[in-house]
JSON list of C-alpha atoms in Angstrom, two decimals:
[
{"chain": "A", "resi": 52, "resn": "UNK", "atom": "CA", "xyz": [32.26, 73.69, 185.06]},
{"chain": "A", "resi": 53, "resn": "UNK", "atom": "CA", "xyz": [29.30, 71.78, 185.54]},
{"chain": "A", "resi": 54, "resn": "UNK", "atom": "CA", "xyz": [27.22, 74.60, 186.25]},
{"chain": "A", "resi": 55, "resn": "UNK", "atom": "CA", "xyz": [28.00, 76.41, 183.04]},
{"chain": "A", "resi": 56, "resn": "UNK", "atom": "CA", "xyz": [27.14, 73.36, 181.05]},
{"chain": "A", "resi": 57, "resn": "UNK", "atom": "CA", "xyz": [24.34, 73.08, 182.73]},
{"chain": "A", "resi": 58, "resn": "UNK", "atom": "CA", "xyz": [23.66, 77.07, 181.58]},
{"chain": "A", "resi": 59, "resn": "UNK", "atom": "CA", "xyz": [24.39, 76.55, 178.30]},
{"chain": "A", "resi": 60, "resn": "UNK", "atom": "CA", "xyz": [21.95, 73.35, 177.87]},
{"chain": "A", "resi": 61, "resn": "UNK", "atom": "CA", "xyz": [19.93, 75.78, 179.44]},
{"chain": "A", "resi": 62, "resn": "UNK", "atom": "CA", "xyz": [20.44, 78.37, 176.56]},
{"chain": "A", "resi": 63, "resn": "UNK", "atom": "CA", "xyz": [20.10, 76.23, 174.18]},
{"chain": "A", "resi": 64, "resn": "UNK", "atom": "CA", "xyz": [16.93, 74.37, 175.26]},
{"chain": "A", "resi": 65, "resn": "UNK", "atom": "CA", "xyz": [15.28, 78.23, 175.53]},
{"chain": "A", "resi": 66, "resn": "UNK", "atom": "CA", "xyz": [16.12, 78.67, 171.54]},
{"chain": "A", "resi": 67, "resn": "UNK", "atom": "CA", "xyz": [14.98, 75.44, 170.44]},
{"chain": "A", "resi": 68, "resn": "UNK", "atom": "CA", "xyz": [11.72, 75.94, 172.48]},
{"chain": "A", "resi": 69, "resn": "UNK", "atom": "CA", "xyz": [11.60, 79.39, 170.89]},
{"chain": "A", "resi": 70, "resn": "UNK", "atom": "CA", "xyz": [12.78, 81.77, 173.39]},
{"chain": "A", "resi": 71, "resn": "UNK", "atom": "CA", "xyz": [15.11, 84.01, 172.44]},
{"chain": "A", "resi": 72, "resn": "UNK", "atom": "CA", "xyz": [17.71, 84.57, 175.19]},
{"chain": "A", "resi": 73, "resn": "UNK", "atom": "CA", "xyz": [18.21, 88.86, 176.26]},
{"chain": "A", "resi": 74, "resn": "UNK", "atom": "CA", "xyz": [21.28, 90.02, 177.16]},
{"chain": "A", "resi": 75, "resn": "UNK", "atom": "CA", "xyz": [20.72, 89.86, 180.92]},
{"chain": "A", "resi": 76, "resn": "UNK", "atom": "CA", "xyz": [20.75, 85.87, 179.95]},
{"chain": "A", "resi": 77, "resn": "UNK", "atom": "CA", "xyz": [24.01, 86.30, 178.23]},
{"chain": "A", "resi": 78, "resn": "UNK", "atom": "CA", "xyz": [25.47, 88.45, 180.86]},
{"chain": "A", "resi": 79, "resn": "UNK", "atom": "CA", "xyz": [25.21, 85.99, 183.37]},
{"chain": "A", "resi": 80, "resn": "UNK", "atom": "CA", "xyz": [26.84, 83.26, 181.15]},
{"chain": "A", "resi": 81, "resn": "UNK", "atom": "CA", "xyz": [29.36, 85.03, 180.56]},
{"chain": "A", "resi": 82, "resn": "UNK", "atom": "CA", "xyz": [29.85, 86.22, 183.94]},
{"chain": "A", "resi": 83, "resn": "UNK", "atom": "CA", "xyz": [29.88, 82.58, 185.17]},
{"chain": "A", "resi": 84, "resn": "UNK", "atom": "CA", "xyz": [32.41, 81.64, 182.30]},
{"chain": "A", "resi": 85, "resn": "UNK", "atom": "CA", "xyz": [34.77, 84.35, 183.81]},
{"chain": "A", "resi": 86, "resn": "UNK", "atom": "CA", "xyz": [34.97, 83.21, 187.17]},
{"chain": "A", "resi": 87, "resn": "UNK", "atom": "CA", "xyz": [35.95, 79.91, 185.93]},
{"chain": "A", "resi": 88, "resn": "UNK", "atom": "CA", "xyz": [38.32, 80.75, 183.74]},
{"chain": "A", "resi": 89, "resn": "UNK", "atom": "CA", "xyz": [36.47, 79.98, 180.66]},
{"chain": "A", "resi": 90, "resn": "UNK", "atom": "CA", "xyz": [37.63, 82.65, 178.56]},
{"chain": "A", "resi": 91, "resn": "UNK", "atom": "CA", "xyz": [38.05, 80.85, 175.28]},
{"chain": "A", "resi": 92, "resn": "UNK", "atom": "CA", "xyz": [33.80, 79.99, 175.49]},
{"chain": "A", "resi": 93, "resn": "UNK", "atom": "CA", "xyz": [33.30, 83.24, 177.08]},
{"chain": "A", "resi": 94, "resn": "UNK", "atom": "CA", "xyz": [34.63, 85.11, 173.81]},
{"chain": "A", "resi": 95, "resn": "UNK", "atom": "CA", "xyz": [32.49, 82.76, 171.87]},
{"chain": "A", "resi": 96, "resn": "UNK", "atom": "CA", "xyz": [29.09, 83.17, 173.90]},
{"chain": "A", "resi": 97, "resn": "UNK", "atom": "CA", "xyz": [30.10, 87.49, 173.37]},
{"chain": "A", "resi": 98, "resn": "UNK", "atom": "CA", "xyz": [30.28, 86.65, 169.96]},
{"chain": "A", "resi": 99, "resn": "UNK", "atom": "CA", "xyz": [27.24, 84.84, 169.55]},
{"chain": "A", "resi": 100, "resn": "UNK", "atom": "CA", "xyz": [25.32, 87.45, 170.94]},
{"chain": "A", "resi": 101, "resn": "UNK", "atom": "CA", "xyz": [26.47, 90.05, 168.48]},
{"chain": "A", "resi": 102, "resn": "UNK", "atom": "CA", "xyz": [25.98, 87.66, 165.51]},
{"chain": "A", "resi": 103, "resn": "UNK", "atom": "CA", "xyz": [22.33, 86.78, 166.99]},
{"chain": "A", "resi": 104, "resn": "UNK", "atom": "CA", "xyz": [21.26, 90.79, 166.47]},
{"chain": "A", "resi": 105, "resn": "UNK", "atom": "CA", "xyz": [21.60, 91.64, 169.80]},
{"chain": "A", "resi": 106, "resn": "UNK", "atom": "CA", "xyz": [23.96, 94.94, 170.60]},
{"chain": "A", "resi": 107, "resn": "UNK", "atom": "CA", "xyz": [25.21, 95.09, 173.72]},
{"chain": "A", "resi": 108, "resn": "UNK", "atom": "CA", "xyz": [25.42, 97.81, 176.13]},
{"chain": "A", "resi": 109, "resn": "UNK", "atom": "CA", "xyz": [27.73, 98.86, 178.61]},
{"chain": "A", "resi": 110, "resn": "UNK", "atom": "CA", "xyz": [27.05, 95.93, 181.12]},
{"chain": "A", "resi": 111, "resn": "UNK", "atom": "CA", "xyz": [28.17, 92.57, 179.37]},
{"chain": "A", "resi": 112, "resn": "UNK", "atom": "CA", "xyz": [31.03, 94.61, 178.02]},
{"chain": "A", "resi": 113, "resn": "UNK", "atom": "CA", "xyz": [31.96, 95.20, 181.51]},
{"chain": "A", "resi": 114, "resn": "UNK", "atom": "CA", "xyz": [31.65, 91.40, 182.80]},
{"chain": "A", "resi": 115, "resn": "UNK", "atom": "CA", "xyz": [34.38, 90.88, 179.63]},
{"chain": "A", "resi": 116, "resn": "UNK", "atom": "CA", "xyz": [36.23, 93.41, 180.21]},
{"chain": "A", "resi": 117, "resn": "UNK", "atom": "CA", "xyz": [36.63, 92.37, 184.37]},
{"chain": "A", "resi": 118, "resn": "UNK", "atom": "CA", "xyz": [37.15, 88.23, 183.25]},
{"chain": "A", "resi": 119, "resn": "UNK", "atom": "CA", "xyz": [39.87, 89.38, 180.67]},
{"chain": "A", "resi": 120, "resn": "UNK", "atom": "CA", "xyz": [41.63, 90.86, 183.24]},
{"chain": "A", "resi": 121, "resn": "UNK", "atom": "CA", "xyz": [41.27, 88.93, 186.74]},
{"chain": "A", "resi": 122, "resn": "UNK", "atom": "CA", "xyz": [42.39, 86.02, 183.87]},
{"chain": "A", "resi": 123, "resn": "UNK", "atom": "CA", "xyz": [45.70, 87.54, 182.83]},
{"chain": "A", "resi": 124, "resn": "UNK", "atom": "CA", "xyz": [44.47, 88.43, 179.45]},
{"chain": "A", "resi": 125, "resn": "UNK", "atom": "CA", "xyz": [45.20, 92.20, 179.37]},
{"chain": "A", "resi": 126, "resn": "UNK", "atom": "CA", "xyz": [46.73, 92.69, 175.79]},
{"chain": "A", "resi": 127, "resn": "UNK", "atom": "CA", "xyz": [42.56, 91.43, 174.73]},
{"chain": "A", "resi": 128, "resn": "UNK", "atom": "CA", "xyz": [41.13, 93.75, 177.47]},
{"chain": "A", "resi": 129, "resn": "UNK", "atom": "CA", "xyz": [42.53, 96.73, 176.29]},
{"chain": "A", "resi": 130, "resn": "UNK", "atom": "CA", "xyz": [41.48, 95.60, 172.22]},
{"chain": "A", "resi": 131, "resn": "UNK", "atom": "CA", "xyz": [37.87, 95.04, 173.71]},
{"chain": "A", "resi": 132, "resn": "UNK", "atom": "CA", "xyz": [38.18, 99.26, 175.62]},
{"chain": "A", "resi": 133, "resn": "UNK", "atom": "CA", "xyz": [39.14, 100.59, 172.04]},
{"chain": "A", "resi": 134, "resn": "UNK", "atom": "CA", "xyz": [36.18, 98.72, 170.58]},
{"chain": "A", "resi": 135, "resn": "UNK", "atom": "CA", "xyz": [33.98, 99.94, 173.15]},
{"chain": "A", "resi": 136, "resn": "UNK", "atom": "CA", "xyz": [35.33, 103.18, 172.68]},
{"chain": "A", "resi": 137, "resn": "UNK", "atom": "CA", "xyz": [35.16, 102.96, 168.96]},
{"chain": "A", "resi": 138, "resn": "UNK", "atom": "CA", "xyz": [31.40, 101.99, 169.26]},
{"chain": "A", "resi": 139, "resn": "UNK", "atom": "CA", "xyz": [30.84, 105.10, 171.38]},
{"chain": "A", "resi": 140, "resn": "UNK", "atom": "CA", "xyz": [29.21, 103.98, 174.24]},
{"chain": "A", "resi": 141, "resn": "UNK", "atom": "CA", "xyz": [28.46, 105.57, 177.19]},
{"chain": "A", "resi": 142, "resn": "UNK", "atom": "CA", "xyz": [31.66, 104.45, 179.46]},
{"chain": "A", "resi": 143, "resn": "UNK", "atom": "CA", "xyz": [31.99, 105.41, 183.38]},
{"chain": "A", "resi": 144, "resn": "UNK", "atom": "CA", "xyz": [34.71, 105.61, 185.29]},
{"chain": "A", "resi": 145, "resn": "UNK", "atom": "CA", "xyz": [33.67, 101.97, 186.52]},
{"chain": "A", "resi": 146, "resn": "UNK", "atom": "CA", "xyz": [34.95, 100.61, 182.87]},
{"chain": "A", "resi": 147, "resn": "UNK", "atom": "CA", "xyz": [38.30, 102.57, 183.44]},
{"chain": "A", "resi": 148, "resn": "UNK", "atom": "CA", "xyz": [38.39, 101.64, 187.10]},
{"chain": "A", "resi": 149, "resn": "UNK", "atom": "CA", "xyz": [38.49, 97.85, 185.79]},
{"chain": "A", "resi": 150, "resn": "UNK", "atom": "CA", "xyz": [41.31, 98.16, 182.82]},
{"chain": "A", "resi": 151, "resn": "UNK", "atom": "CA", "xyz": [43.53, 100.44, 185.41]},
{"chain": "A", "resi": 152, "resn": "UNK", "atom": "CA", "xyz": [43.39, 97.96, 188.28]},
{"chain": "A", "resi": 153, "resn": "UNK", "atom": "CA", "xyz": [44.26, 94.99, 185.99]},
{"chain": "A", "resi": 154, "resn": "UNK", "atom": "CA", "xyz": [47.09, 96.60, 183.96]},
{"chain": "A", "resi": 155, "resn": "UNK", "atom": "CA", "xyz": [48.27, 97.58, 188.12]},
{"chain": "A", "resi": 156, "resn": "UNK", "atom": "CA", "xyz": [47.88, 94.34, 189.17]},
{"chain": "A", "resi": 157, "resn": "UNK", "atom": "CA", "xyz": [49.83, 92.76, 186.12]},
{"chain": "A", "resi": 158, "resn": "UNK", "atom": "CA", "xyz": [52.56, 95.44, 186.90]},
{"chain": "A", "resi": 159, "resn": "UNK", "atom": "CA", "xyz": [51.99, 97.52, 183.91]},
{"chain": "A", "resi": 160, "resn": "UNK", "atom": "CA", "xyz": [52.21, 100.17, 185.55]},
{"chain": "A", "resi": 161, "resn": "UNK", "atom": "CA", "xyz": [53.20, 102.62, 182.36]},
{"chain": "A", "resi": 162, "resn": "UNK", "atom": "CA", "xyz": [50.36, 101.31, 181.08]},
{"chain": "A", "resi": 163, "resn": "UNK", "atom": "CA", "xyz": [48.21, 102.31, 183.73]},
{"chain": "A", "resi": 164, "resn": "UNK", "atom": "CA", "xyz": [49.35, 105.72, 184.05]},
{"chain": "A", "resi": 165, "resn": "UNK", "atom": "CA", "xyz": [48.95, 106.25, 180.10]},
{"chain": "A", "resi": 166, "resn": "UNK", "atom": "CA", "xyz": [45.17, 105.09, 180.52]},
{"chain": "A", "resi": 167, "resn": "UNK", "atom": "CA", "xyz": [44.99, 107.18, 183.72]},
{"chain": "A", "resi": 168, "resn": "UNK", "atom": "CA", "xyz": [46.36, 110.17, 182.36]},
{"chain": "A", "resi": 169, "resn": "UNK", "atom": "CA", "xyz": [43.75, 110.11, 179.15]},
{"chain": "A", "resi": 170, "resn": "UNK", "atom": "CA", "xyz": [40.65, 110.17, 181.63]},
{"chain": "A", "resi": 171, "resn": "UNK", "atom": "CA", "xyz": [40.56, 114.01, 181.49]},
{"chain": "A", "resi": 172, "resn": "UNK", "atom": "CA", "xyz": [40.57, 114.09, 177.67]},
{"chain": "A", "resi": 173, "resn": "UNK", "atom": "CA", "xyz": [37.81, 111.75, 177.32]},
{"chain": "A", "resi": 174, "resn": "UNK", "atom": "CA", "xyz": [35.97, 114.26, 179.83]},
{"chain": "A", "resi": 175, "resn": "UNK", "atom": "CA", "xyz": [35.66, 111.35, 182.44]},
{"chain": "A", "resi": 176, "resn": "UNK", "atom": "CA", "xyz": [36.43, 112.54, 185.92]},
{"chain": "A", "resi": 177, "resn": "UNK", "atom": "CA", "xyz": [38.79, 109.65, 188.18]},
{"chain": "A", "resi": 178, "resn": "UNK", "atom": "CA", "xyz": [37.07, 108.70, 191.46]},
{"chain": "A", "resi": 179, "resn": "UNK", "atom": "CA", "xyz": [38.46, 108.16, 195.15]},
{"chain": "A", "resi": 180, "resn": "UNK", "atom": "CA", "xyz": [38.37, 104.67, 193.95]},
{"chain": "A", "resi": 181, "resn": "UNK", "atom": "CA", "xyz": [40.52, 104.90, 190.58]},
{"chain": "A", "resi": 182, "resn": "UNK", "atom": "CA", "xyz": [43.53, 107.34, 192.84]},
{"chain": "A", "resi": 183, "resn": "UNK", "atom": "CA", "xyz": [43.09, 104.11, 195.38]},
{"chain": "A", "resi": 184, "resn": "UNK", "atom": "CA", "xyz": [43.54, 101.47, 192.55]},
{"chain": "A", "resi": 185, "resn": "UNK", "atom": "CA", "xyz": [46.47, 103.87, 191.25]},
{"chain": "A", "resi": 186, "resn": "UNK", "atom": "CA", "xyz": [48.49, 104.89, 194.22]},
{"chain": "A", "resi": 187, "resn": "UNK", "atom": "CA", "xyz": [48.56, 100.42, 195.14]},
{"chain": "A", "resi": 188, "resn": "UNK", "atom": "CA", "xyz": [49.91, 99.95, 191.95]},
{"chain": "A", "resi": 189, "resn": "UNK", "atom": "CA", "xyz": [52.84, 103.07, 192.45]},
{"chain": "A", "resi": 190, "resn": "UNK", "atom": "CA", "xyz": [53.63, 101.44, 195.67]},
{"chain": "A", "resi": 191, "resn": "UNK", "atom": "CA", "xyz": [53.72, 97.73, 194.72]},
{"chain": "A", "resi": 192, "resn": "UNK", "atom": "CA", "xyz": [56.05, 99.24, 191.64]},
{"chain": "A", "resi": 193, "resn": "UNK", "atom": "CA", "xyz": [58.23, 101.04, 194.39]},
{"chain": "A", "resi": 194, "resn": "UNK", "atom": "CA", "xyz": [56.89, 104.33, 193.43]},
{"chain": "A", "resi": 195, "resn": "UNK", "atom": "CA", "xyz": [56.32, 105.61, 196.58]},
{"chain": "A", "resi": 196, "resn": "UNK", "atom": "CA", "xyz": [57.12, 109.14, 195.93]},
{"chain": "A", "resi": 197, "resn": "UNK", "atom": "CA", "xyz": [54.43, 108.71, 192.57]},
{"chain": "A", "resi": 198, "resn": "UNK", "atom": "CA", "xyz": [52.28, 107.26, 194.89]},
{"chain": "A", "resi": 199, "resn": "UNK", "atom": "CA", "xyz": [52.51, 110.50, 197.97]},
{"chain": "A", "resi": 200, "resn": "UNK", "atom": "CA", "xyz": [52.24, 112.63, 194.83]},
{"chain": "A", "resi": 201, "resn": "UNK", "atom": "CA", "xyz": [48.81, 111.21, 193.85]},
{"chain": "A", "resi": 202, "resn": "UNK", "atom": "CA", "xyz": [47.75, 111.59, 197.58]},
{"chain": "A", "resi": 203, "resn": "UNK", "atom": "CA", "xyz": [48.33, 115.20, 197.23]},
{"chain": "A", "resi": 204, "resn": "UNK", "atom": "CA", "xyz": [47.05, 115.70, 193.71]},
{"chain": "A", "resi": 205, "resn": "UNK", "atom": "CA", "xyz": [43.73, 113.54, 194.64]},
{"chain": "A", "resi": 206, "resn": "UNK", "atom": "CA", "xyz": [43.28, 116.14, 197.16]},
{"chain": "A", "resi": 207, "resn": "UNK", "atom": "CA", "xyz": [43.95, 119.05, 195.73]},
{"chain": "A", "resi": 208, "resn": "UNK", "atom": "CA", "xyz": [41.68, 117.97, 192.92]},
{"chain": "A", "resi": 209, "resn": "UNK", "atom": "CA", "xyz": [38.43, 117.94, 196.06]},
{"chain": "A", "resi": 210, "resn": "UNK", "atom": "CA", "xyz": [39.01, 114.06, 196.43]},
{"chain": "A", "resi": 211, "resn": "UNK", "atom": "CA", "xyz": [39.10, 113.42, 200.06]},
{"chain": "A", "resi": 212, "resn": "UNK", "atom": "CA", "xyz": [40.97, 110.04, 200.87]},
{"chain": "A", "resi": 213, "resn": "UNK", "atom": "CA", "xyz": [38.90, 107.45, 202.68]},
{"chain": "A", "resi": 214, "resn": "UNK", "atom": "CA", "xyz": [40.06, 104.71, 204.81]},
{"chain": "A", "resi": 215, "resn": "UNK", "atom": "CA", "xyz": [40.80, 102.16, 202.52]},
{"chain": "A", "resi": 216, "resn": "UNK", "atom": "CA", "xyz": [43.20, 104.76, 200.55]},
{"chain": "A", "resi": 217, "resn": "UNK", "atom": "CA", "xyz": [45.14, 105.69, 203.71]},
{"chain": "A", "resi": 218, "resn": "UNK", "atom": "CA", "xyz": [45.69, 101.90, 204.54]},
{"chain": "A", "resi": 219, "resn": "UNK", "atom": "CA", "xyz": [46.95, 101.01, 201.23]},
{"chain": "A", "resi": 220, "resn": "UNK", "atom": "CA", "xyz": [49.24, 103.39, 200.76]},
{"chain": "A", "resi": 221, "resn": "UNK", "atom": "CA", "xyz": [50.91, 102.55, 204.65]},
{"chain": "A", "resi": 222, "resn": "UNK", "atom": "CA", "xyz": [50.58, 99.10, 204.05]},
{"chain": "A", "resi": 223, "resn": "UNK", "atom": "CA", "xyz": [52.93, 100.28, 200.20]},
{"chain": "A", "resi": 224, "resn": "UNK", "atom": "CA", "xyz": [55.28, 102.07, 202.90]},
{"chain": "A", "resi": 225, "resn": "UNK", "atom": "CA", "xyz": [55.59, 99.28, 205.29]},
{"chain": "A", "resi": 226, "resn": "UNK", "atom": "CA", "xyz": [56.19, 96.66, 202.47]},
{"chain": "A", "resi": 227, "resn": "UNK", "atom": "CA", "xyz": [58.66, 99.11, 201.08]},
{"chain": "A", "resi": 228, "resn": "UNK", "atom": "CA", "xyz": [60.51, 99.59, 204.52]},
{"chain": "A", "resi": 229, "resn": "UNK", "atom": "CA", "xyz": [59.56, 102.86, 205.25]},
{"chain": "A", "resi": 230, "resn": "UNK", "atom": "CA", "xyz": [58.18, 102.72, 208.30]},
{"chain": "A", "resi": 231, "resn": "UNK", "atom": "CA", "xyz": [58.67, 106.37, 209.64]},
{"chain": "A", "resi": 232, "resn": "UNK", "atom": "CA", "xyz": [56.76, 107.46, 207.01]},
{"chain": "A", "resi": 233, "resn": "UNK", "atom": "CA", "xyz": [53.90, 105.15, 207.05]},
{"chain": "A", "resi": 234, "resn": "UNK", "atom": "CA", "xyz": [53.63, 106.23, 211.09]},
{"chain": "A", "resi": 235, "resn": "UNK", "atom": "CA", "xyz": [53.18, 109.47, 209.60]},
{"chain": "A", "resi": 236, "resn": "UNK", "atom": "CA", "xyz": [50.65, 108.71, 207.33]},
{"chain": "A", "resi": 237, "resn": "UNK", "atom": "CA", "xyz": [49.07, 106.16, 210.19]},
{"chain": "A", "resi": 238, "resn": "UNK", "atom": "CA", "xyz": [48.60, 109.73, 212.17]},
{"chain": "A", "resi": 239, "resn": "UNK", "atom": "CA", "xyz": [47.04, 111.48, 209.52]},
{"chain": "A", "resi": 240, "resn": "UNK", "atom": "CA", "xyz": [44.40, 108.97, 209.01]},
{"chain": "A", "resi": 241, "resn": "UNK", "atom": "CA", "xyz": [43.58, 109.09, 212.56]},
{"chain": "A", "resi": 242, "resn": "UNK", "atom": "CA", "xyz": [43.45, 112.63, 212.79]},
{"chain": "A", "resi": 243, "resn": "UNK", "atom": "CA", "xyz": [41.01, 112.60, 209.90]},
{"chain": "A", "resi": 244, "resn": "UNK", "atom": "CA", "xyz": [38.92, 110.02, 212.12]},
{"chain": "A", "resi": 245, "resn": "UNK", "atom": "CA", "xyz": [39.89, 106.88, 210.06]},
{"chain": "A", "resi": 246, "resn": "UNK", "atom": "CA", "xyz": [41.11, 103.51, 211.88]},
{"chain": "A", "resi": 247, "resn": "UNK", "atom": "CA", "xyz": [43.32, 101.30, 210.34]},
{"chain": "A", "resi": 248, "resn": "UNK", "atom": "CA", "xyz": [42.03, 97.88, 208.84]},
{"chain": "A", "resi": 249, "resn": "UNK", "atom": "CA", "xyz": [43.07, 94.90, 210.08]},
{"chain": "A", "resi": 250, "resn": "UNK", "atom": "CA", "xyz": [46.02, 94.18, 207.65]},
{"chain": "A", "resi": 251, "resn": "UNK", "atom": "CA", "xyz": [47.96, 97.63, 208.78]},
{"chain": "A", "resi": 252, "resn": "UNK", "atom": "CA", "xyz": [47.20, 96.90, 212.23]},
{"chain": "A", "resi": 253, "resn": "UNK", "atom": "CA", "xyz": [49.47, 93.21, 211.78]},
{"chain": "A", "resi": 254, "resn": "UNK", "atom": "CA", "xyz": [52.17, 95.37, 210.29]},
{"chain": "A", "resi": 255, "resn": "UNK", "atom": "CA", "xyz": [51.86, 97.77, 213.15]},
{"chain": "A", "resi": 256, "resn": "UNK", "atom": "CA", "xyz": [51.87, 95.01, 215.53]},
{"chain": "A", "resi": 257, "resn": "UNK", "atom": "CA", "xyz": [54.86, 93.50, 213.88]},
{"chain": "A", "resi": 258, "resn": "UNK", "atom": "CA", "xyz": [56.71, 97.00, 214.43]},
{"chain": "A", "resi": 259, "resn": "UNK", "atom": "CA", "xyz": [55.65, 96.70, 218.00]},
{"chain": "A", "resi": 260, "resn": "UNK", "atom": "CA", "xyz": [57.87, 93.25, 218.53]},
{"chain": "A", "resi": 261, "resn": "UNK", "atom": "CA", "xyz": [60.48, 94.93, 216.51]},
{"chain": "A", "resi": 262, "resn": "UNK", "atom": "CA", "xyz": [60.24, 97.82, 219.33]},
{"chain": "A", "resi": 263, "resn": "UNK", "atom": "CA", "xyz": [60.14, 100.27, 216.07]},
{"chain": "A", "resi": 264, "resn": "UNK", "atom": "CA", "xyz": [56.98, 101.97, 216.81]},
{"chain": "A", "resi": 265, "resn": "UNK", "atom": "CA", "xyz": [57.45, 105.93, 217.25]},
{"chain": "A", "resi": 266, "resn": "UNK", "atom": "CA", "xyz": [56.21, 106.84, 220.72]},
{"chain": "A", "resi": 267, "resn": "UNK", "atom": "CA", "xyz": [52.84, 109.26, 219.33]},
{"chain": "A", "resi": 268, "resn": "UNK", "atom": "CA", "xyz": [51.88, 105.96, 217.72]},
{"chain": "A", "resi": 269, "resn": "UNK", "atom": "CA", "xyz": [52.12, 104.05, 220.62]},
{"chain": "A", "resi": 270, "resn": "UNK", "atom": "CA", "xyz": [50.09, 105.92, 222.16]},
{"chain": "A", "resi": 271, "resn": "UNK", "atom": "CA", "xyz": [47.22, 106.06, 219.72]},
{"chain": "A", "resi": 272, "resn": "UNK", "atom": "CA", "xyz": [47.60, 102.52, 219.86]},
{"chain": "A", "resi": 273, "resn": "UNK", "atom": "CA", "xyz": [46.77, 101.96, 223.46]},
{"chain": "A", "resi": 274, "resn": "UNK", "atom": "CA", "xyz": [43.58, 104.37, 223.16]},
{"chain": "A", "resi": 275, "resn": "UNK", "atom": "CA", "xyz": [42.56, 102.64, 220.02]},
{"chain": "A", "resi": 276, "resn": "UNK", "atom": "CA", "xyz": [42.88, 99.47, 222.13]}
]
């Protein structure tokens, strides 16, 4: 907190002194009011900006966007998307990426298919990142046939699944007791030339104690080792 007072004394001494702040210098404010959970003077500060003449472009909109929704404040996020869409701005799949993963992470997954599924009418093409983001959410929902489906569709669609894709949807089948099929999955990604990270490995080690590890596995595992 004290560091963001200290900002905005800082902000304030630059107007009285006759410096008017840009909107790098109100990016970072309100960046640093996001991480603290600051929300209520990080609205204001976006506010400000707009009333002081200065139109923002995709960046601050972003920070927002990203503090709204690592702070639980998703029914506002998804106000502030229409807006920016409403203002026409030039919006990536980064500014989608953000909404999808917070509406997933809140459990919304309807939600998060609904924004998911309007990517291809707004002519914005998903990324390995936004199927990753996605298929977590399917599988923390239970969803785990949704979230197999996406795997194929990604792929079919000339998105090739990276490491970080294969282990989150194994680590969704482990959690969801489905170990067979995760080992399945686990092979896969090794054929492809992937490793596991170090999270599936613990749940592959915990199968080990369990003495639930299909053989093929096992012996991947003592090469890998």
């Amino acid at each position: 907190m004290g560091n963001n007072s200290a900002a905005m004394q800082l902000l304030s001494k630059m107007e009285e002194n006759g410096y008017t702040p840009d909107i790098v210098s109100y990016t970072t404010l309100i960046d640093g009011f996001c991480k603290v959970g600051r929300m209520q003077d990080t609205q204001k500060l976006f506010s400000e900006m707009r009333c002081g003449g200065l139109l923002p472009n995709v960046q601050p909109y972003a920070v927002l966007l990203d503090g709204l929704c690592n702070n639980q404040q998703l029914s506002t996020a998804l106000e502030l998307l229409r807006e920016m869409e409403g203002k026409k701005l030039e919006l990536d799949i980064v500014i989608y990426n953000i909404i999808i993963e917070g509406l997933c992470k809140a459990g919304e997954m309807d939600s998060a298919i609904n924004v998911f599924s309007g990517l291809s009418s707004k002519h914005i093409q998903p990324d390995v990142r936004t199927y990753t983001i996605m298929i977590s959410g399917l599988c923390e929902g239970g969803l785990l046939s949704e979230a197999e489906k996406l795997l194929t569709e990604m792929e079919e669609k000339g998105f090739s699944p990276n490491g970080c894709t294969y282990s989150t949807i194994i680590q969704g089948f482990f959690n969801n007791n489905e170990s067979s099929r995760a080992m399945g999955l686990i092979l896969e990604m090794r054929e492809r030339g992937f490793s596991a990270d170090a999270s599936t490995m613990e749940l592959i080690a915990d199968l080990l104690l369990k003495g639930t590890v299909d053989p093929v596995l096992l012996a991947w595992l003592k090469d890998s080792v």
